[in-house]
Amino acid sequence: LRNDALAAIQERELALAKENAKAAINEATGSYAINVDTYLAAVEACVTVTEVEEAQALAVEEIEATIASYVAVIGNVGYTSLANAVAQANAGETVELLQNVELSTILTLDKEITLEGNGYTLSSKAGRAINIDTTSKVTINNLEVVGLTGCERGINIINKASTVELNNVTISGESHYAVHVASSAEGVRLTINDSYLEGYGALAIYGENTVATVNDSKLVGINNYTGETNNFAALSIEGEYQLVT
């Protein structure tokens, strides 16, 4: 009877340890949609409390490492690549930045989308840090864009009839233009709120019939270009346009 009682106690302790371990594993995922079925199955297969504790520790460590690797999130789904998050986003969704990122290729926003920077920095070595290539609305909030060597455009709008809104966006670095509306982008509706744009040209508008609204923002030209031609300025405009300041 004594052995039976001891076995019953051990069985209850093992069951409780498994229950606590599974709860800890689920809690470790936080708000992220992370599949933990493999970890839970490993806990269930344990035959001692010590094994349960080891399985729990390993699972939590791996889950925390996974979360730490996320640079962006859509809803509760994390991504280790900002470009991948943007590519996977459905029209109208918000991609949130979770840490500073450095890109060597152009980040293209080609659908209705909101990029929420959360105060982080996107540094880019690409010729254009961000290309906006859609006729739908693109919103960028609370983001710092830094153009590194080789980056000639901070935000580059290249599609006709784009609607672009920048809120609390800072663009600086070595980019020739902080915000550039290309000649191919006719009829753009651009709104800049509470932002700081700095470059050889802070805001360059070459797209016909662009309507640009600038509110409580600062445009700074740092024109030290030494080439044969120099047509950079804090604000450069060609063609027909409307500018509301």
PDB file of C-alpha atoms in Angstrom:
ATOM      1  CA  LEU A   1       0.000   0.000   0.000  1.00  0.00           C
ATOM      2  CA  ARG A   2       2.848   2.344   0.835  1.00  0.00           C
ATOM      3  CA  ASN A   3       4.371   1.853  -2.630  1.00  0.00           C
ATOM      4  CA  ASP A   4       1.002   2.418  -4.259  1.00  0.00           C
ATOM      5  CA  ALA A   5       0.509   5.645  -2.291  1.00  0.00           C
ATOM      6  CA  LEU A   6       3.986   6.845  -3.267  1.00  0.00           C
ATOM      7  CA  ALA A   7       3.363   6.067  -6.914  1.00  0.00           C
ATOM      8  CA  ALA A   8       0.077   7.964  -6.782  1.00  0.00           C
ATOM      9  CA  ILE A   9       1.807  11.010  -5.307  1.00  0.00           C
ATOM     10  CA  GLN A  10       4.523  10.892  -7.964  1.00  0.00           C
ATOM     11  CA  GLU A  11       1.889  10.573 -10.685  1.00  0.00           C
ATOM     12  CA  ARG A  12       0.072  13.632  -9.373  1.00  0.00           C
ATOM     13  CA  GLU A  13       3.339  15.582  -9.150  1.00  0.00           C
ATOM     14  CA  LEU A  14       4.199  14.631 -12.730  1.00  0.00           C
ATOM     15  CA  ALA A  15       0.751  15.639 -13.970  1.00  0.00           C
ATOM     16  CA  LEU A  16       0.984  18.985 -12.164  1.00  0.00           C
ATOM     17  CA  ALA A  17       4.490  19.601 -13.527  1.00  0.00           C
ATOM     18  CA  LYS A  18       3.239  18.924 -17.052  1.00  0.00           C
ATOM     19  CA  GLU A  19       0.276  21.257 -16.586  1.00  0.00           C
ATOM     20  CA  ASN A  20       2.533  24.059 -15.307  1.00  0.00           C
ATOM     21  CA  ALA A  21       5.079  23.494 -18.066  1.00  0.00           C
ATOM     22  CA  LYS A  22       2.441  23.690 -20.796  1.00  0.00           C
ATOM     23  CA  ALA A  23       1.069  26.890 -19.290  1.00  0.00           C
ATOM     24  CA  ALA A  24       4.570  28.394 -19.174  1.00  0.00           C
ATOM     25  CA  ILE A  25       5.217  27.450 -22.800  1.00  0.00           C
ATOM     26  CA  ASN A  26       1.959  29.013 -23.974  1.00  0.00           C
ATOM     27  CA  GLU A  27       2.645  32.122 -21.904  1.00  0.00           C
ATOM     28  CA  ALA A  28       6.127  32.460 -23.437  1.00  0.00           C
ATOM     29  CA  THR A  29       4.576  33.087 -26.868  1.00  0.00           C
ATOM     30  CA  GLY A  30       3.080  36.342 -25.581  1.00  0.00           C
ATOM     31  CA  SER A  31       0.749  37.798 -28.199  1.00  0.00           C
ATOM     32  CA  TYR A  32       2.461  36.014 -31.114  1.00  0.00           C
ATOM     33  CA  ALA A  33       0.947  33.183 -33.114  1.00  0.00           C
ATOM     34  CA  ILE A  34       3.660  30.581 -32.585  1.00  0.00           C
ATOM     35  CA  ASN A  35       2.932  26.878 -33.049  1.00  0.00           C
ATOM     36  CA  VAL A  36       3.946  25.154 -29.828  1.00  0.00           C
ATOM     37  CA  ASP A  37       2.452  21.717 -30.526  1.00  0.00           C
ATOM     38  CA  THR A  38       5.884  20.082 -30.770  1.00  0.00           C
ATOM     39  CA  TYR A  39       6.926  21.542 -27.423  1.00  0.00           C
ATOM     40  CA  LEU A  40       3.705  20.453 -25.729  1.00  0.00           C
ATOM     41  CA  ALA A  41       4.064  16.924 -27.140  1.00  0.00           C
ATOM     42  CA  ALA A  42       7.618  16.764 -25.798  1.00  0.00           C
ATOM     43  CA  VAL A  43       6.379  17.717 -22.335  1.00  0.00           C
ATOM     44  CA  GLU A  44       3.613  15.130 -22.480  1.00  0.00           C
ATOM     45  CA  ALA A  45       6.126  12.411 -23.360  1.00  0.00           C
ATOM     46  CA  CYS A  46       8.205  13.066 -20.228  1.00  0.00           C
ATOM     47  CA  VAL A  47       8.158  10.405 -17.514  1.00  0.00           C
ATOM     48  CA  THR A  48       9.803  12.360 -14.692  1.00  0.00           C
ATOM     49  CA  VAL A  49       9.423  15.830 -13.240  1.00  0.00           C
ATOM     50  CA  THR A  50      13.067  16.544 -14.067  1.00  0.00           C
ATOM     51  CA  GLU A  51      12.455  15.705 -17.722  1.00  0.00           C
ATOM     52  CA  VAL A  52       9.426  18.028 -17.714  1.00  0.00           C
ATOM     53  CA  GLU A  53      11.476  20.885 -16.292  1.00  0.00           C
ATOM     54  CA  GLU A  54      14.198  20.380 -18.910  1.00  0.00           C
ATOM     55  CA  ALA A  55      11.657  20.241 -21.756  1.00  0.00           C
ATOM     56  CA  GLN A  56       9.999  23.408 -20.471  1.00  0.00           C
ATOM     57  CA  ALA A  57      13.292  25.286 -20.197  1.00  0.00           C
ATOM     58  CA  LEU A  58      14.311  24.299 -23.736  1.00  0.00           C
ATOM     59  CA  ALA A  59      10.929  25.263 -25.182  1.00  0.00           C
ATOM     60  CA  VAL A  60      10.845  28.669 -23.496  1.00  0.00           C
ATOM     61  CA  GLU A  61      14.429  29.408 -24.555  1.00  0.00           C
ATOM     62  CA  GLU A  62      13.664  28.590 -28.211  1.00  0.00           C
ATOM     63  CA  ILE A  63      10.404  30.556 -28.197  1.00  0.00           C
ATOM     64  CA  GLU A  64      12.131  33.618 -26.738  1.00  0.00           C
ATOM     65  CA  ALA A  65      14.864  33.339 -29.387  1.00  0.00           C
ATOM     66  CA  THR A  66      12.215  33.163 -32.104  1.00  0.00           C
ATOM     67  CA  ILE A  67      10.470  36.279 -30.805  1.00  0.00           C
ATOM     68  CA  ALA A  68      13.777  38.142 -30.520  1.00  0.00           C
ATOM     69  CA  SER A  69      14.449  37.418 -34.200  1.00  0.00           C
ATOM     70  CA  TYR A  70      11.273  39.148 -35.353  1.00  0.00           C
ATOM     71  CA  VAL A  71      11.839  42.512 -37.011  1.00  0.00           C
ATOM     72  CA  ALA A  72       8.221  43.091 -38.004  1.00  0.00           C
ATOM     73  CA  VAL A  73       4.737  41.916 -37.148  1.00  0.00           C
ATOM     74  CA  ILE A  74       1.329  41.860 -38.819  1.00  0.00           C
ATOM     75  CA  GLY A  75      -1.350  41.361 -36.211  1.00  0.00           C
ATOM     76  CA  ASN A  76       0.055  38.495 -34.143  1.00  0.00           C
ATOM     77  CA  VAL A  77       2.297  36.990 -36.831  1.00  0.00           C
ATOM     78  CA  GLY A  78       5.990  37.818 -36.563  1.00  0.00           C
ATOM     79  CA  TYR A  79       8.504  38.059 -39.427  1.00  0.00           C
ATOM     80  CA  THR A  80      12.281  37.965 -39.454  1.00  0.00           C
ATOM     81  CA  SER A  81      12.385  40.101 -42.619  1.00  0.00           C
ATOM     82  CA  LEU A  82      10.663  43.444 -43.165  1.00  0.00           C
ATOM     83  CA  ALA A  83      10.505  42.820 -46.913  1.00  0.00           C
ATOM     84  CA  ASN A  84       8.852  39.461 -46.310  1.00  0.00           C
ATOM     85  CA  ALA A  85       6.314  41.026 -43.954  1.00  0.00           C
ATOM     86  CA  VAL A  86       5.426  43.640 -46.573  1.00  0.00           C
ATOM     87  CA  ALA A  87       5.155  40.962 -49.262  1.00  0.00           C
ATOM     88  CA  GLN A  88       2.870  38.817 -47.091  1.00  0.00           C
ATOM     89  CA  ALA A  89       0.632  41.687 -45.967  1.00  0.00           C
ATOM     90  CA  ASN A  90      -2.869  41.820 -47.381  1.00  0.00           C
ATOM     91  CA  ALA A  91      -4.130  45.096 -48.794  1.00  0.00           C
ATOM     92  CA  GLY A  92      -5.126  47.435 -45.985  1.00  0.00           C
ATOM     93  CA  GLU A  93      -3.057  45.724 -43.287  1.00  0.00           C
ATOM     94  CA  THR A  94      -0.471  47.326 -41.005  1.00  0.00           C
ATOM     95  CA  VAL A  95       3.135  46.159 -40.834  1.00  0.00           C
ATOM     96  CA  GLU A  96       4.766  47.174 -37.550  1.00  0.00           C
ATOM     97  CA  LEU A  97       8.510  47.469 -37.146  1.00  0.00           C
ATOM     98  CA  LEU A  98       9.867  45.858 -33.970  1.00  0.00           C
ATOM     99  CA  GLN A  99      13.519  46.871 -34.151  1.00  0.00           C
ATOM    100  CA  ASN A 100      15.990  48.854 -36.241  1.00  0.00           C
ATOM    101  CA  VAL A 101      16.705  47.354 -39.657  1.00  0.00           C
ATOM    102  CA  GLU A 102      19.397  47.846 -42.292  1.00  0.00           C
ATOM    103  CA  LEU A 103      18.481  47.022 -45.888  1.00  0.00           C
ATOM    104  CA  SER A 104      20.649  46.484 -48.956  1.00  0.00           C
ATOM    105  CA  THR A 105      17.725  46.142 -51.373  1.00  0.00           C
ATOM    106  CA  ILE A 106      14.792  48.436 -52.111  1.00  0.00           C
ATOM    107  CA  LEU A 107      11.726  48.034 -49.908  1.00  0.00           C
ATOM    108  CA  THR A 108       8.757  48.263 -52.280  1.00  0.00           C
ATOM    109  CA  LEU A 109       5.287  49.184 -51.043  1.00  0.00           C
ATOM    110  CA  ASP A 110       2.983  48.104 -53.867  1.00  0.00           C
ATOM    111  CA  LYS A 111      -0.439  47.869 -52.230  1.00  0.00           C
ATOM    112  CA  GLU A 112      -2.624  49.720 -49.774  1.00  0.00           C
ATOM    113  CA  ILE A 113      -0.587  49.411 -46.620  1.00  0.00           C
ATOM    114  CA  THR A 114       0.446  51.143 -43.410  1.00  0.00           C
ATOM    115  CA  LEU A 115       4.058  50.918 -42.270  1.00  0.00           C
ATOM    116  CA  GLU A 116       4.195  51.676 -38.551  1.00  0.00           C
ATOM    117  CA  GLY A 117       7.790  52.412 -37.591  1.00  0.00           C
ATOM    118  CA  ASN A 118       7.202  52.595 -33.823  1.00  0.00           C
ATOM    119  CA  GLY A 119      10.118  55.040 -33.612  1.00  0.00           C
ATOM    120  CA  TYR A 120      12.666  52.629 -35.090  1.00  0.00           C
ATOM    121  CA  THR A 121      15.183  53.323 -37.867  1.00  0.00           C
ATOM    122  CA  LEU A 122      15.297  51.908 -41.374  1.00  0.00           C
ATOM    123  CA  SER A 123      18.793  52.350 -42.792  1.00  0.00           C
ATOM    124  CA  SER A 124      19.370  51.553 -46.442  1.00  0.00           C
ATOM    125  CA  LYS A 125      22.295  51.044 -48.810  1.00  0.00           C
ATOM    126  CA  ALA A 126      19.962  50.535 -51.766  1.00  0.00           C
ATOM    127  CA  GLY A 127      19.543  53.141 -54.466  1.00  0.00           C
ATOM    128  CA  ARG A 128      16.110  53.850 -53.065  1.00  0.00           C
ATOM    129  CA  ALA A 129      15.278  53.091 -49.453  1.00  0.00           C
ATOM    130  CA  ILE A 130      11.519  52.843 -50.094  1.00  0.00           C
ATOM    131  CA  ASN A 131       9.744  52.711 -53.430  1.00  0.00           C
ATOM    132  CA  ILE A 132       6.009  53.409 -53.446  1.00  0.00           C
ATOM    133  CA  ASP A 133       4.547  51.761 -56.536  1.00  0.00           C
ATOM    134  CA  THR A 134       0.778  51.603 -56.183  1.00  0.00           C
ATOM    135  CA  THR A 135      -2.318  53.631 -56.952  1.00  0.00           C
ATOM    136  CA  SER A 136      -3.651  52.780 -53.487  1.00  0.00           C
ATOM    137  CA  LYS A 137      -2.997  54.656 -50.252  1.00  0.00           C
ATOM    138  CA  VAL A 138       0.285  54.167 -48.431  1.00  0.00           C
ATOM    139  CA  THR A 139       0.741  55.491 -44.887  1.00  0.00           C
ATOM    140  CA  ILE A 140       4.085  55.617 -43.080  1.00  0.00           C
ATOM    141  CA  ASN A 141       4.109  56.515 -39.393  1.00  0.00           C
ATOM    142  CA  ASN A 142       6.777  57.155 -36.766  1.00  0.00           C
ATOM    143  CA  LEU A 143       9.756  56.020 -38.816  1.00  0.00           C
ATOM    144  CA  GLU A 144      13.308  57.264 -39.276  1.00  0.00           C
ATOM    145  CA  VAL A 145      14.837  56.591 -42.683  1.00  0.00           C
ATOM    146  CA  VAL A 146      18.612  56.935 -42.993  1.00  0.00           C
ATOM    147  CA  GLY A 147      20.209  56.798 -46.418  1.00  0.00           C
ATOM    148  CA  LEU A 148      23.626  55.178 -46.271  1.00  0.00           C
ATOM    149  CA  THR A 149      26.287  55.318 -48.982  1.00  0.00           C
ATOM    150  CA  GLY A 150      24.672  54.413 -52.297  1.00  0.00           C
ATOM    151  CA  CYS A 151      21.163  55.491 -51.343  1.00  0.00           C
ATOM    152  CA  GLU A 152      19.923  58.283 -53.626  1.00  0.00           C
ATOM    153  CA  ARG A 153      16.267  58.405 -52.566  1.00  0.00           C
ATOM    154  CA  GLY A 154      14.678  58.101 -49.143  1.00  0.00           C
ATOM    155  CA  ILE A 155      11.044  57.659 -50.192  1.00  0.00           C
ATOM    156  CA  ASN A 156      10.563  57.403 -53.940  1.00  0.00           C
ATOM    157  CA  ILE A 157       7.014  57.637 -55.367  1.00  0.00           C
ATOM    158  CA  ILE A 158       6.914  56.186 -58.868  1.00  0.00           C
ATOM    159  CA  ASN A 159       3.298  55.250 -59.641  1.00  0.00           C
ATOM    160  CA  LYS A 160       0.507  57.439 -61.010  1.00  0.00           C
ATOM    161  CA  ALA A 161      -2.268  58.559 -58.676  1.00  0.00           C
ATOM    162  CA  SER A 162      -0.586  57.312 -55.500  1.00  0.00           C
ATOM    163  CA  THR A 163      -1.937  58.634 -52.213  1.00  0.00           C
ATOM    164  CA  VAL A 164       0.862  58.883 -49.666  1.00  0.00           C
ATOM    165  CA  GLU A 165       0.727  60.089 -46.081  1.00  0.00           C
ATOM    166  CA  LEU A 166       3.807  60.551 -43.909  1.00  0.00           C
ATOM    167  CA  ASN A 167       3.279  61.106 -40.184  1.00  0.00           C
ATOM    168  CA  ASN A 168       6.221  61.835 -37.873  1.00  0.00           C
ATOM    169  CA  VAL A 169       8.753  60.588 -40.411  1.00  0.00           C
ATOM    170  CA  THR A 170      12.408  61.633 -40.344  1.00  0.00           C
ATOM    171  CA  ILE A 171      14.556  61.172 -43.433  1.00  0.00           C
ATOM    172  CA  SER A 172      18.251  62.009 -43.433  1.00  0.00           C
ATOM    173  CA  GLY A 173      21.634  60.721 -44.482  1.00  0.00           C
ATOM    174  CA  GLU A 174      23.377  60.631 -47.818  1.00  0.00           C
ATOM    175  CA  SER A 175      20.285  60.321 -50.025  1.00  0.00           C
ATOM    176  CA  HIS A 176      20.065  62.929 -52.771  1.00  0.00           C
ATOM    177  CA  TYR A 177      16.339  63.359 -52.243  1.00  0.00           C
ATOM    178  CA  ALA A 178      14.547  62.689 -48.978  1.00  0.00           C
ATOM    179  CA  VAL A 179      11.135  62.430 -50.713  1.00  0.00           C
ATOM    180  CA  HIS A 180      11.011  62.200 -54.493  1.00  0.00           C
ATOM    181  CA  VAL A 181       7.908  62.208 -56.694  1.00  0.00           C
ATOM    182  CA  ALA A 182       9.134  60.816 -60.007  1.00  0.00           C
ATOM    183  CA  SER A 183       8.041  62.150 -63.385  1.00  0.00           C
ATOM    184  CA  SER A 184       6.242  58.826 -63.932  1.00  0.00           C
ATOM    185  CA  ALA A 185       3.985  59.547 -60.928  1.00  0.00           C
ATOM    186  CA  GLU A 186       1.256  61.832 -62.239  1.00  0.00           C
ATOM    187  CA  GLY A 187      -1.584  62.946 -59.985  1.00  0.00           C
ATOM    188  CA  VAL A 188       0.026  62.000 -56.677  1.00  0.00           C
ATOM    189  CA  ARG A 189      -1.641  63.125 -53.458  1.00  0.00           C
ATOM    190  CA  LEU A 190       1.101  63.582 -50.863  1.00  0.00           C
ATOM    191  CA  THR A 191       0.561  64.652 -47.239  1.00  0.00           C
ATOM    192  CA  ILE A 192       3.479  65.233 -44.885  1.00  0.00           C
ATOM    193  CA  ASN A 193       2.683  65.793 -41.208  1.00  0.00           C
ATOM    194  CA  ASP A 194       5.057  66.511 -38.299  1.00  0.00           C
ATOM    195  CA  SER A 195       8.064  65.306 -40.242  1.00  0.00           C
ATOM    196  CA  TYR A 196      11.702  66.236 -40.874  1.00  0.00           C
ATOM    197  CA  LEU A 197      13.123  65.799 -44.374  1.00  0.00           C
ATOM    198  CA  GLU A 198      16.805  66.390 -45.061  1.00  0.00           C
ATOM    199  CA  GLY A 199      18.893  65.805 -48.168  1.00  0.00           C
ATOM    200  CA  TYR A 200      20.407  67.444 -51.205  1.00  0.00           C
ATOM    201  CA  GLY A 201      16.735  67.925 -51.970  1.00  0.00           C
ATOM    202  CA  ALA A 202      14.323  67.527 -49.080  1.00  0.00           C
ATOM    203  CA  LEU A 203      11.232  67.334 -51.309  1.00  0.00           C
ATOM    204  CA  ALA A 204      11.469  66.988 -55.081  1.00  0.00           C
ATOM    205  CA  ILE A 205       8.282  66.915 -57.170  1.00  0.00           C
ATOM    206  CA  TYR A 206       8.592  66.033 -60.849  1.00  0.00           C
ATOM    207  CA  GLY A 207       5.233  64.291 -61.294  1.00  0.00           C
ATOM    208  CA  GLU A 208       2.606  66.410 -63.068  1.00  0.00           C
ATOM    209  CA  ASN A 209      -0.533  67.421 -61.155  1.00  0.00           C
ATOM    210  CA  THR A 210       0.878  66.473 -57.784  1.00  0.00           C
ATOM    211  CA  VAL A 211      -0.936  67.870 -54.765  1.00  0.00           C
ATOM    212  CA  ALA A 212       1.415  68.103 -51.773  1.00  0.00           C
ATOM    213  CA  THR A 213       0.279  69.185 -48.312  1.00  0.00           C
ATOM    214  CA  VAL A 214       2.972  69.874 -45.730  1.00  0.00           C
ATOM    215  CA  ASN A 215       1.933  70.437 -42.118  1.00  0.00           C
ATOM    216  CA  ASP A 216       4.206  71.288 -39.172  1.00  0.00           C
ATOM    217  CA  SER A 217       7.222  69.825 -40.936  1.00  0.00           C
ATOM    218  CA  LYS A 218      10.771  70.928 -41.712  1.00  0.00           C
ATOM    219  CA  LEU A 219      12.479  70.650 -45.102  1.00  0.00           C
ATOM    220  CA  VAL A 220      16.258  71.015 -44.962  1.00  0.00           C
ATOM    221  CA  GLY A 221      18.595  71.176 -47.961  1.00  0.00           C
ATOM    222  CA  ILE A 222      22.217  70.144 -47.384  1.00  0.00           C
ATOM    223  CA  ASN A 223      23.414  70.773 -50.902  1.00  0.00           C
ATOM    224  CA  ASN A 224      27.120  70.015 -51.055  1.00  0.00           C
ATOM    225  CA  TYR A 225      26.955  68.289 -54.415  1.00  0.00           C
ATOM    226  CA  THR A 226      30.073  68.994 -56.516  1.00  0.00           C
ATOM    227  CA  GLY A 227      29.073  67.497 -59.863  1.00  0.00           C
ATOM    228  CA  GLU A 228      28.936  69.419 -63.134  1.00  0.00           C
ATOM    229  CA  THR A 229      25.191  70.043 -62.817  1.00  0.00           C
ATOM    230  CA  ASN A 230      23.539  71.023 -59.568  1.00  0.00           C
ATOM    231  CA  ASN A 231      19.806  71.547 -59.449  1.00  0.00           C
ATOM    232  CA  PHE A 232      19.246  70.425 -55.878  1.00  0.00           C
ATOM    233  CA  ALA A 233      17.293  72.530 -53.391  1.00  0.00           C
ATOM    234  CA  ALA A 234      15.323  71.990 -50.204  1.00  0.00           C
ATOM    235  CA  LEU A 235      12.197  72.140 -52.382  1.00  0.00           C
ATOM    236  CA  SER A 236      12.367  71.343 -56.096  1.00  0.00           C
ATOM    237  CA  ILE A 237       9.287  71.399 -58.330  1.00  0.00           C
ATOM    238  CA  GLU A 238       8.826  70.930 -62.050  1.00  0.00           C
ATOM    239  CA  GLY A 239       5.604  70.878 -64.070  1.00  0.00           C
ATOM    240  CA  GLU A 240       2.064  71.561 -62.943  1.00  0.00           C
ATOM    241  CA  TYR A 241       1.387  71.052 -59.257  1.00  0.00           C
ATOM    242  CA  GLN A 242      -0.444  72.259 -56.199  1.00  0.00           C
ATOM    243  CA  LEU A 243       1.477  72.808 -52.976  1.00  0.00           C
ATOM    244  CA  VAL A 244      -0.300  73.537 -49.715  1.00  0.00           C
ATOM    245  CA  THR A 245       1.988  74.485 -46.827  1.00  0.00           C
TER     246      THR A 245
END
